[in-house]
mmCIF file of C-alpha atoms in Angstrom:
data_model
loop_
_atom_site.group_PDB
_atom_site.id
_atom_site.type_symbol
_atom_site.label_atom_id
_atom_site.label_comp_id
_atom_site.label_asym_id
_atom_site.label_seq_id
_atom_site.Cartn_x
_atom_site.Cartn_y
_atom_site.Cartn_z
ATOM 1 C CA MET Q 1 -7.585 -27.794 18.265
ATOM 2 C CA THR Q 2 -10.674 -29.582 19.574
ATOM 3 C CA PHE Q 3 -13.277 -31.780 17.779
ATOM 4 C CA GLY Q 4 -16.809 -32.412 18.906
ATOM 5 C CA ASN Q 5 -19.781 -34.344 16.992
ATOM 6 C CA LEU Q 6 -18.573 -34.770 13.622
ATOM 7 C CA LYS Q 7 -22.316 -34.878 12.704
ATOM 8 C CA SER Q 8 -22.819 -31.338 14.001
ATOM 9 C CA GLU Q 9 -22.132 -28.300 12.138
ATOM 10 C CA ALA Q 10 -19.408 -27.451 14.433
ATOM 11 C CA GLY Q 11 -17.719 -30.530 14.247
ATOM 12 C CA CYS Q 12 -17.774 -30.359 10.474
ATOM 13 C CA LYS Q 13 -16.144 -26.996 10.480
ATOM 14 C CA GLU Q 14 -13.490 -28.384 12.653
ATOM 15 C CA LEU Q 15 -12.783 -31.482 10.544
ATOM 16 C CA ASN Q 16 -12.753 -29.024 7.418
ATOM 17 C CA ASN Q 17 -9.993 -26.730 9.005
ATOM 18 C CA PHE Q 18 -7.959 -29.685 10.185
ATOM 19 C CA LEU Q 19 -7.995 -31.098 6.470
ATOM 20 C CA ALA Q 20 -7.172 -27.992 4.957
ATOM 21 C CA ASP Q 21 -3.531 -28.777 5.979
ATOM 22 C CA ASN Q 22 -3.733 -32.674 6.201
ATOM 23 C CA SER Q 23 -4.419 -35.090 3.351
ATOM 24 C CA TYR Q 24 -5.752 -37.603 5.666
ATOM 25 C CA VAL Q 25 -6.748 -37.924 9.183
ATOM 26 C CA ASN Q 26 -3.537 -39.723 10.194
ATOM 27 C CA GLY Q 27 -0.284 -39.051 8.325
ATOM 28 C CA TYR Q 28 0.005 -39.220 4.628
ATOM 29 C CA GLN Q 29 -1.688 -42.022 3.655
ATOM 30 C CA PRO Q 30 -5.172 -43.344 4.216
ATOM 31 C CA SER Q 31 -5.638 -45.586 7.149
ATOM 32 C CA ASN Q 32 -8.314 -47.089 9.288
ATOM 33 C CA ALA Q 33 -8.603 -43.649 11.044
ATOM 34 C CA ASP Q 34 -10.043 -42.393 7.818
ATOM 35 C CA ILE Q 35 -12.686 -45.112 7.677
ATOM 36 C CA GLU Q 36 -13.582 -44.733 11.148
ATOM 37 C CA THR Q 37 -13.762 -40.771 10.717
ATOM 38 C CA PHE Q 38 -15.833 -41.251 7.518
ATOM 39 C CA ASN Q 39 -18.335 -43.482 9.329
ATOM 40 C CA ARG Q 40 -18.869 -40.831 11.973
ATOM 41 C CA VAL Q 41 -19.393 -37.983 9.654
ATOM 42 C CA GLY Q 42 -22.208 -40.146 8.173
ATOM 43 C CA LYS Q 43 -22.953 -38.194 5.136
ATOM 44 C CA ALA Q 44 -21.174 -35.627 2.729
ATOM 45 C CA PRO Q 45 -20.336 -32.211 4.146
ATOM 46 C CA ALA Q 46 -21.781 -29.055 2.724
ATOM 47 C CA ALA Q 47 -20.067 -27.578 -0.247
ATOM 48 C CA LYS Q 48 -18.734 -24.751 1.805
ATOM 49 C CA TYR Q 49 -16.476 -27.258 3.660
ATOM 50 C CA SER Q 50 -14.485 -27.936 0.505
ATOM 51 C CA HIS Q 51 -11.496 -29.699 2.105
ATOM 52 C CA ALA Q 52 -13.898 -31.854 4.180
ATOM 53 C CA LEU Q 53 -15.967 -32.616 1.089
ATOM 54 C CA ARG Q 54 -12.937 -33.597 -1.003
ATOM 55 C CA TRP Q 55 -11.447 -35.911 1.699
ATOM 56 C CA TYR Q 56 -15.227 -37.522 2.027
ATOM 57 C CA ASN Q 57 -15.354 -38.298 -1.757
ATOM 58 C CA HIS Q 58 -11.974 -39.670 -1.952
ATOM 59 C CA ILE Q 59 -12.641 -42.282 1.214
ATOM 60 C CA LYS Q 60 -16.006 -43.004 -0.275
ATOM 61 C CA SER Q 61 -14.479 -44.125 -3.357
ATOM 62 C CA PHE Q 62 -12.696 -46.833 -1.673
ATOM 63 C CA THR Q 63 -14.012 -50.402 -2.584
ATOM 64 C CA ASP Q 64 -14.637 -52.762 0.574
ATOM 65 C CA ALA Q 65 -11.642 -54.614 -0.242
ATOM 66 C CA GLU Q 66 -9.334 -51.465 -0.253
ATOM 67 C CA ARG Q 67 -10.854 -50.573 2.831
ATOM 68 C CA LYS Q 68 -9.800 -53.523 4.736
ATOM 69 C CA ALA Q 69 -6.494 -53.504 3.327
ATOM 70 C CA LEU Q 70 -5.741 -50.083 5.039
ATOM 71 C CA GLY Q 71 -3.341 -49.949 7.791
ATOM 72 C CA ASP Q 72 -4.214 -49.141 11.371
ATOM 73 C CA GLY Q 73 -4.084 -45.550 12.632
ATOM 74 C CA ALA Q 74 -5.463 -43.988 15.584
ATOM 75 C CA CYS Q 75 -8.125 -41.675 14.936
ATOM 76 C CA PRO Q 76 -7.691 -38.254 16.444
ATOM 77 C CA LEU Q 77 -11.267 -37.359 16.146
ATOM 78 C CA THR Q 78 -12.820 -39.979 18.046
ATOM 79 C CA THR Q 79 -13.251 -38.095 21.181
ATOM 80 C CA ALA Q 80 -14.457 -34.762 21.915
ATOM 81 C CA GLY Q 81 -11.904 -32.478 23.478
ATOM 82 C CA THR Q 82 -8.804 -34.334 21.885
ATOM 83 C CA THR Q 83 -6.474 -31.731 20.703
ATOM 84 C CA ILE Q 84 -4.725 -31.981 17.440
ATOM 85 C CA ALA Q 85 -1.848 -29.899 15.991
ATOM 86 C CA PRO Q 86 -1.711 -29.934 12.232
ATOM 87 C CA VAL Q 87 1.216 -31.564 10.754
ATOM 88 C CA LYS Q 88 3.056 -29.199 8.389
ATOM 89 C CA PRO Q 89 6.550 -29.747 6.483
ATOM 90 C CA GLU Q 90 9.281 -27.929 8.065
ATOM 91 C CA GLU Q 91 10.154 -24.744 6.155
ATOM 92 C CA ASP Q 92 13.487 -25.036 4.362
ATOM 93 C CA ALA Q 93 16.017 -23.159 6.667
ATOM 94 C CA GLU Q 94 18.020 -21.832 3.350
ATOM 95 C CA ALA Q 95 15.051 -20.525 1.802
ATOM 96 C CA THR Q 96 14.119 -18.796 5.113
ATOM 97 C CA LYS Q 97 17.244 -17.241 5.416
ATOM 98 C CA ILE Q 98 17.359 -15.929 1.858
ATOM 99 C CA ARG Q 99 14.005 -14.492 2.333
ATOM 100 C CA GLU Q 100 15.052 -12.583 5.281
ATOM 101 C CA GLU Q 101 17.973 -11.344 3.618
ATOM 102 C CA ARG Q 102 15.958 -9.919 0.857
ATOM 103 C CA LEU Q 103 13.245 -8.267 3.245
ATOM 104 C CA LYS Q 104 16.423 -6.722 5.049
ATOM 105 C CA ALA Q 105 17.839 -5.482 1.733
ATOM 106 C CA TYR Q 106 14.287 -3.925 0.554
ATOM 107 C CA ALA Q 107 13.908 -2.174 3.979
ATOM 108 C CA ALA Q 108 17.461 -0.711 3.587
ATOM 109 C CA LYS Q 109 16.855 0.382 0.383
ATOM 110 C CA LYS Q 110 13.344 2.071 1.109
ATOM 111 C CA SER Q 111 14.872 3.824 4.171
ATOM 112 C CA THR Q 112 17.671 5.636 2.191
ATOM 113 C CA LYS Q 113 15.478 6.337 -0.906
ATOM 114 C CA PRO Q 114 15.401 10.245 -0.656
ATOM 115 C CA ALA Q 115 11.857 11.572 0.044
ATOM 116 C CA LEU Q 116 9.927 13.119 -3.069
ATOM 117 C CA ILE Q 117 10.032 17.071 -2.623
ATOM 118 C CA ALA Q 118 6.625 18.685 -3.831
ATOM 119 C CA LYS Q 119 7.463 21.766 -5.862
ATOM 120 C CA SER Q 120 5.357 24.282 -7.990
ATOM 121 C CA SER Q 121 6.060 26.591 -11.083
ATOM 122 C CA ILE Q 122 4.820 29.790 -10.624
ATOM 123 C CA VAL Q 123 4.221 32.927 -12.909
ATOM 124 C CA LEU Q 124 3.632 36.221 -10.986
ATOM 125 C CA ASP Q 125 2.125 39.371 -12.868
ATOM 126 C CA VAL Q 126 3.779 42.285 -10.849
ATOM 127 C CA LYS Q 127 2.016 45.697 -12.033
ATOM 128 C CA PRO Q 128 3.277 49.052 -11.318
ATOM 129 C CA TRP Q 129 1.693 52.403 -10.446
ATOM 130 C CA ASP Q 130 2.121 53.965 -13.846
ATOM 131 C CA ASP Q 131 4.338 54.408 -16.993
ATOM 132 C CA GLU Q 132 7.039 56.315 -14.957
ATOM 133 C CA THR Q 133 7.943 53.330 -12.489
ATOM 134 C CA ASP Q 134 11.541 52.075 -13.193
ATOM 135 C CA MET Q 135 10.693 48.569 -14.187
ATOM 136 C CA LYS Q 136 14.338 47.624 -13.865
ATOM 137 C CA ALA Q 137 14.567 48.932 -10.432
ATOM 138 C CA MET Q 138 11.124 47.056 -9.574
ATOM 139 C CA GLU Q 139 12.660 43.593 -10.858
ATOM 140 C CA ASN Q 140 15.781 44.063 -8.752
ATOM 141 C CA GLN Q 141 13.669 44.607 -5.568
ATOM 142 C CA VAL Q 142 11.516 41.683 -6.388
ATOM 143 C CA ARG Q 143 14.596 39.541 -6.554
ATOM 144 C CA THR Q 144 15.928 40.858 -3.389
ATOM 145 C CA ILE Q 145 13.348 38.460 -1.639
ATOM 146 C CA ILE Q 146 15.420 35.436 -0.425
ATOM 147 C CA MET Q 147 13.372 32.253 1.208
ATOM 148 C CA GLU Q 148 14.355 28.943 1.597
ATOM 149 C CA GLY Q 149 12.828 26.707 -1.013
ATOM 150 C CA LEU Q 150 12.373 29.882 -3.391
ATOM 151 C CA VAL Q 151 14.469 30.127 -6.702
ATOM 152 C CA TRP Q 152 13.652 33.091 -9.142
ATOM 153 C CA GLY Q 153 13.571 32.356 -13.002
ATOM 154 C CA ALA Q 154 13.091 34.297 -16.116
ATOM 155 C CA SER Q 155 11.069 37.560 -16.433
ATOM 156 C CA LYS Q 156 9.793 39.898 -19.160
ATOM 157 C CA LEU Q 157 8.022 42.812 -19.803
ATOM 158 C CA VAL Q 158 4.415 42.723 -20.991
ATOM 159 C CA PRO Q 159 2.430 45.799 -22.303
ATOM 160 C CA VAL Q 160 -0.975 46.248 -20.310
ATOM 161 C CA GLY Q 161 -1.925 49.496 -22.131
ATOM 162 C CA TYR Q 162 -1.385 53.282 -22.151
ATOM 163 C CA GLY Q 163 2.364 52.769 -22.221
ATOM 164 C CA ILE Q 164 2.494 50.833 -19.076
ATOM 165 C CA ASN Q 165 4.183 47.368 -18.805
ATOM 166 C CA LYS Q 166 4.057 44.751 -16.341
ATOM 167 C CA LEU Q 167 6.693 42.449 -14.825
ATOM 168 C CA GLN Q 168 6.065 39.035 -15.501
ATOM 169 C CA ILE Q 169 8.551 36.880 -13.520
ATOM 170 C CA MET Q 170 8.900 33.051 -12.894
ATOM 171 C CA CYS Q 171 9.816 31.255 -9.759
ATOM 172 C CA VAL Q 172 10.099 27.595 -8.537
ATOM 173 C CA VAL Q 173 9.018 26.955 -5.041
ATOM 174 C CA GLU Q 174 9.133 23.884 -2.395
ATOM 175 C CA ASP Q 175 5.631 23.795 -1.301
ATOM 176 C CA ASP Q 176 6.193 22.813 2.272
ATOM 177 C CA LYS Q 177 8.720 25.576 2.910
ATOM 178 C CA VAL Q 178 7.188 28.558 0.683
ATOM 179 C CA SER Q 179 3.700 30.162 1.250
ATOM 180 C CA VAL Q 180 2.760 31.762 -2.049
ATOM 181 C CA ASP Q 181 0.475 34.249 -0.135
ATOM 182 C CA LEU Q 182 3.612 35.354 1.924
ATOM 183 C CA LEU Q 183 5.426 35.894 -1.127
ATOM 184 C CA THR Q 184 3.056 37.903 -3.143
ATOM 185 C CA GLU Q 185 2.747 40.115 0.361
ATOM 186 C CA LYS Q 186 6.259 40.504 0.200
ATOM 187 C CA ILE Q 187 6.417 41.606 -3.197
ATOM 188 C CA GLN Q 188 3.458 44.140 -2.335
ATOM 189 C CA ASP Q 189 5.595 45.752 0.464
ATOM 190 C CA PHE Q 190 7.569 47.421 -2.219
ATOM 191 C CA GLU Q 191 4.901 50.141 -2.456
ATOM 192 C CA ASP Q 192 6.872 52.767 -4.249
ATOM 193 C CA PHE Q 193 7.003 50.365 -7.074
ATOM 194 C CA VAL Q 194 4.068 47.931 -6.857
ATOM 195 C CA GLN Q 195 0.624 48.519 -7.412
ATOM 196 C CA SER Q 196 -0.616 44.680 -7.105
ATOM 197 C CA VAL Q 197 0.726 41.212 -7.587
ATOM 198 C CA ASP Q 198 -1.314 38.421 -9.589
ATOM 199 C CA ILE Q 199 -0.966 34.672 -10.021
ATOM 200 C CA ALA Q 200 -0.755 34.210 -13.769
ATOM 201 C CA ALA Q 201 0.257 30.336 -14.044
ATOM 202 C CA PHE Q 202 0.488 27.727 -11.214
ATOM 203 C CA ASN Q 203 1.691 24.325 -11.949
ATOM 204 C CA LYS Q 204 2.798 21.448 -10.051
ATOM 205 C CA ILE Q 205 6.200 20.078 -10.927
#
Protein backbone atom coordinates (compact mmCIF):
# COMPACT_ATOMS: atom_id res chain seq x y z
CA MET A 1 0.00 0.00 0.00
CA THR A 2 1.46 3.40 -1.00
CA PHE A 3 0.73 6.77 0.56
CA GLY A 4 1.12 10.18 -1.00
CA ASN A 5 0.33 13.69 0.16
CA LEU A 6 -1.71 13.35 3.35
CA LYS A 7 -3.39 16.71 2.74
CA SER A 8 -4.81 15.42 -0.54
CA GLU A 9 -8.02 13.45 -0.99
CA ALA A 10 -6.09 10.38 -2.15
CA GLY A 11 -3.65 10.56 0.76
CA CYS A 12 -6.46 10.92 3.30
CA LYS A 13 -8.23 7.93 1.77
CA GLU A 14 -5.09 5.78 2.01
CA LEU A 15 -4.63 6.82 5.64
CA ASN A 16 -8.25 5.92 6.39
CA ASN A 17 -7.84 2.47 4.80
CA PHE A 18 -4.66 1.89 6.83
CA LEU A 19 -6.35 2.89 10.09
CA ALA A 20 -9.30 0.61 9.38
CA ASP A 21 -7.06 -2.28 10.50
CA ASN A 22 -4.68 -0.42 12.83
CA SER A 23 -5.28 1.65 15.92
CA TYR A 24 -2.14 3.72 15.49
CA VAL A 25 0.38 4.57 12.80
CA ASN A 26 3.09 2.36 14.26
CA GLY A 27 2.25 -0.56 16.54
CA TYR A 28 -0.42 -0.87 19.19
CA GLN A 29 0.37 2.29 21.17
CA PRO A 30 0.57 5.97 20.20
CA SER A 31 4.06 7.17 19.31
CA ASN A 32 5.91 10.08 17.77
CA ALA A 33 4.94 8.60 14.41
CA ASP A 34 1.32 9.44 15.18
CA ILE A 35 2.24 13.03 16.10
CA GLU A 36 4.28 13.44 12.94
CA THR A 37 1.46 12.02 10.81
CA PHE A 38 -1.08 14.18 12.67
CA ASN A 39 0.92 17.29 11.77
CA ARG A 40 1.14 16.20 8.13
CA VAL A 41 -2.61 15.72 7.91
CA GLY A 42 -3.08 19.30 9.06
CA LYS A 43 -6.84 19.26 9.66
CA ALA A 44 -9.61 16.87 10.64
CA PRO A 45 -10.44 14.42 7.82
CA ALA A 46 -13.90 14.48 6.31
CA ALA A 47 -16.61 12.48 8.10
CA LYS A 48 -16.62 9.87 5.33
CA TYR A 49 -13.10 8.90 6.44
CA SER A 50 -14.37 7.62 9.78
CA HIS A 51 -11.25 5.65 10.75
CA ALA A 52 -8.90 8.54 10.02
CA LEU A 53 -11.24 10.98 11.81
CA ARG A 54 -11.43 8.74 14.88
CA TRP A 55 -7.63 8.54 15.00
CA TYR A 56 -7.22 12.29 14.37
CA ASN A 57 -9.55 13.26 17.22
CA HIS A 58 -7.82 10.81 19.54
CA ILE A 59 -4.33 12.20 18.84
CA LYS A 60 -5.68 15.76 19.02
CA SER A 61 -6.89 15.08 22.58
CA PHE A 62 -3.29 14.59 23.83
CA THR A 63 -1.74 17.46 25.78
CA ASP A 64 1.70 18.80 24.85
CA ALA A 65 3.18 16.99 27.84
CA GLU A 66 1.59 13.72 26.76
CA ARG A 67 2.86 14.15 23.23
CA LYS A 68 6.43 14.72 24.44
CA ALA A 69 6.20 11.57 26.56
CA LEU A 70 5.36 9.39 23.57
CA GLY A 71 7.97 6.88 22.47
CA ASP A 72 9.84 6.97 19.19
CA GLY A 73 8.37 5.29 16.17
CA ALA A 74 9.19 5.51 12.52
CA CYS A 75 6.30 6.94 10.57
CA PRO A 76 5.42 4.74 7.61
CA LEU A 77 3.53 7.60 5.94
CA THR A 78 6.27 10.22 5.72
CA THR A 79 7.39 9.38 2.20
CA ALA A 80 5.31 8.83 -0.91
CA GLY A 81 5.78 5.41 -2.36
CA THR A 82 6.35 3.67 0.98
CA THR A 83 4.61 0.31 1.08
CA ILE A 84 2.83 -0.80 4.23
CA ALA A 85 1.22 -4.13 4.99
CA PRO A 86 -1.45 -3.70 7.68
CA VAL A 87 -0.67 -5.62 10.83
CA LYS A 88 -3.38 -8.12 11.57
CA PRO A 89 -3.43 -10.64 14.43
CA GLU A 90 -2.81 -14.19 13.30
CA GLU A 91 -5.93 -16.25 13.12
CA ASP A 92 -6.18 -18.97 15.70
CA ALA A 93 -5.21 -22.26 14.03
CA GLU A 94 -7.66 -24.32 16.08
CA ALA A 95 -10.57 -22.03 15.23
CA THR A 96 -9.66 -22.24 11.55
CA LYS A 97 -9.57 -26.04 11.72
CA ILE A 98 -12.98 -26.20 13.41
CA ARG A 99 -14.53 -23.85 10.84
CA GLU A 100 -13.13 -25.87 7.93
CA GLU A 101 -14.47 -29.11 9.43
CA ARG A 102 -17.93 -27.57 9.85
CA LEU A 103 -17.89 -26.31 6.25
CA LYS A 104 -16.93 -29.78 5.00
CA ALA A 105 -19.68 -31.40 7.08
CA TYR A 106 -22.25 -28.93 5.76
CA ALA A 107 -21.16 -29.50 2.16
CA ALA A 108 -21.37 -33.28 2.62
CA LYS A 109 -24.82 -33.06 4.19
CA LYS A 110 -26.05 -30.80 1.40
CA SER A 111 -24.72 -33.12 -1.31
CA THR A 112 -26.49 -36.17 0.17
CA LYS A 113 -29.84 -34.42 0.70
CA PRO A 114 -32.36 -35.89 -1.75
CA ALA A 115 -33.61 -33.52 -4.40
CA LEU A 116 -37.20 -32.37 -4.04
CA ILE A 117 -39.42 -34.08 -6.62
CA ALA A 118 -42.20 -31.87 -7.96
CA LYS A 119 -45.52 -33.74 -8.15
CA SER A 120 -49.09 -32.90 -9.07
CA SER A 121 -52.43 -34.40 -8.09
CA ILE A 122 -54.86 -34.53 -11.02
CA VAL A 123 -58.53 -35.42 -11.32
CA LEU A 124 -59.59 -36.41 -14.83
CA ASP A 125 -63.13 -36.50 -16.21
CA VAL A 126 -63.37 -39.24 -18.84
CA LYS A 127 -66.66 -39.05 -20.76
CA PRO A 128 -68.13 -41.98 -22.70
CA TRP A 129 -70.04 -41.86 -25.97
CA ASP A 130 -73.42 -42.83 -24.54
CA ASP A 131 -75.23 -44.67 -21.76
CA GLU A 132 -74.44 -48.02 -23.34
CA THR A 133 -70.66 -47.68 -22.83
CA ASP A 134 -69.25 -50.28 -20.43
CA MET A 135 -67.80 -47.93 -17.79
CA LYS A 136 -65.95 -50.68 -15.94
CA ALA A 137 -64.24 -51.77 -19.14
CA MET A 138 -63.39 -48.13 -19.90
CA GLU A 139 -61.80 -47.68 -16.47
CA ASN A 140 -59.79 -50.87 -16.95
CA GLN A 141 -58.50 -49.52 -20.26
CA VAL A 142 -57.49 -46.21 -18.67
CA ARG A 143 -55.58 -47.99 -15.92
CA THR A 144 -53.59 -49.97 -18.49
CA ILE A 145 -51.68 -46.76 -19.23
CA ILE A 146 -48.31 -47.10 -17.53
CA MET A 147 -45.83 -44.24 -17.49
CA GLU A 148 -42.78 -43.62 -15.31
CA GLY A 149 -43.86 -41.18 -12.62
CA LEU A 150 -47.59 -41.97 -12.98
CA VAL A 151 -49.66 -43.48 -10.15
CA TRP A 152 -53.39 -44.08 -10.57
CA GLY A 153 -55.67 -43.43 -7.61
CA ALA A 154 -59.34 -43.72 -6.68
CA SER A 155 -62.16 -43.40 -9.17
CA LYS A 156 -65.94 -43.00 -9.22
CA LEU A 157 -68.82 -42.60 -11.63
CA VAL A 158 -70.49 -39.18 -11.75
CA PRO A 159 -73.89 -38.70 -13.46
CA VAL A 160 -73.92 -36.14 -16.28
CA GLY A 161 -77.57 -36.57 -17.41
CA TYR A 162 -79.77 -38.70 -19.63
CA GLY A 163 -78.57 -41.84 -17.86
CA ILE A 164 -74.94 -41.18 -18.82
CA ASN A 165 -72.12 -41.32 -16.28
CA LYS A 166 -68.59 -40.03 -16.61
CA LEU A 167 -65.54 -41.66 -15.08
CA GLN A 168 -63.79 -39.39 -12.60
CA ILE A 169 -60.36 -40.81 -11.82
CA MET A 170 -57.47 -39.46 -9.77
CA CYS A 171 -53.76 -39.79 -10.42
CA VAL A 172 -50.46 -38.42 -9.12
CA VAL A 173 -47.71 -37.52 -11.59
CA GLU A 174 -44.10 -36.44 -11.34
CA ASP A 175 -44.00 -33.18 -13.25
CA ASP A 176 -40.60 -33.80 -14.86
CA LYS A 177 -41.56 -37.25 -16.11
CA VAL A 178 -45.22 -37.12 -17.11
CA SER A 179 -46.78 -34.79 -19.66
CA VAL A 180 -50.45 -34.24 -18.85
CA ASP A 181 -51.18 -33.55 -22.51
CA LEU A 182 -49.63 -36.86 -23.50
CA LEU A 183 -51.57 -38.67 -20.78
CA THR A 184 -54.92 -37.29 -21.98
CA GLU A 185 -54.05 -38.19 -25.57
CA LYS A 186 -53.34 -41.76 -24.54
CA ILE A 187 -56.75 -41.97 -22.83
CA GLN A 188 -58.47 -40.53 -25.91
CA ASP A 189 -56.84 -43.24 -28.01
CA PHE A 190 -59.42 -45.65 -26.53
CA GLU A 191 -61.89 -44.43 -29.12
CA ASP A 192 -64.35 -47.28 -28.58
CA PHE A 193 -65.01 -46.04 -25.05
CA VAL A 194 -63.84 -42.41 -24.72
CA GLN A 195 -65.52 -39.37 -26.23
CA SER A 196 -63.44 -36.74 -24.41
CA VAL A 197 -61.10 -36.12 -21.47
CA ASP A 198 -61.13 -33.02 -19.27
CA ILE A 199 -59.00 -31.96 -16.33
CA ALA A 200 -61.38 -31.46 -13.40
CA ALA A 201 -58.71 -30.55 -10.83
CA PHE A 202 -54.98 -29.92 -10.89
CA ASN A 203 -53.01 -29.31 -7.69
CA LYS A 204 -49.30 -29.15 -6.98
CA ILE A 205 -48.15 -31.38 -4.16
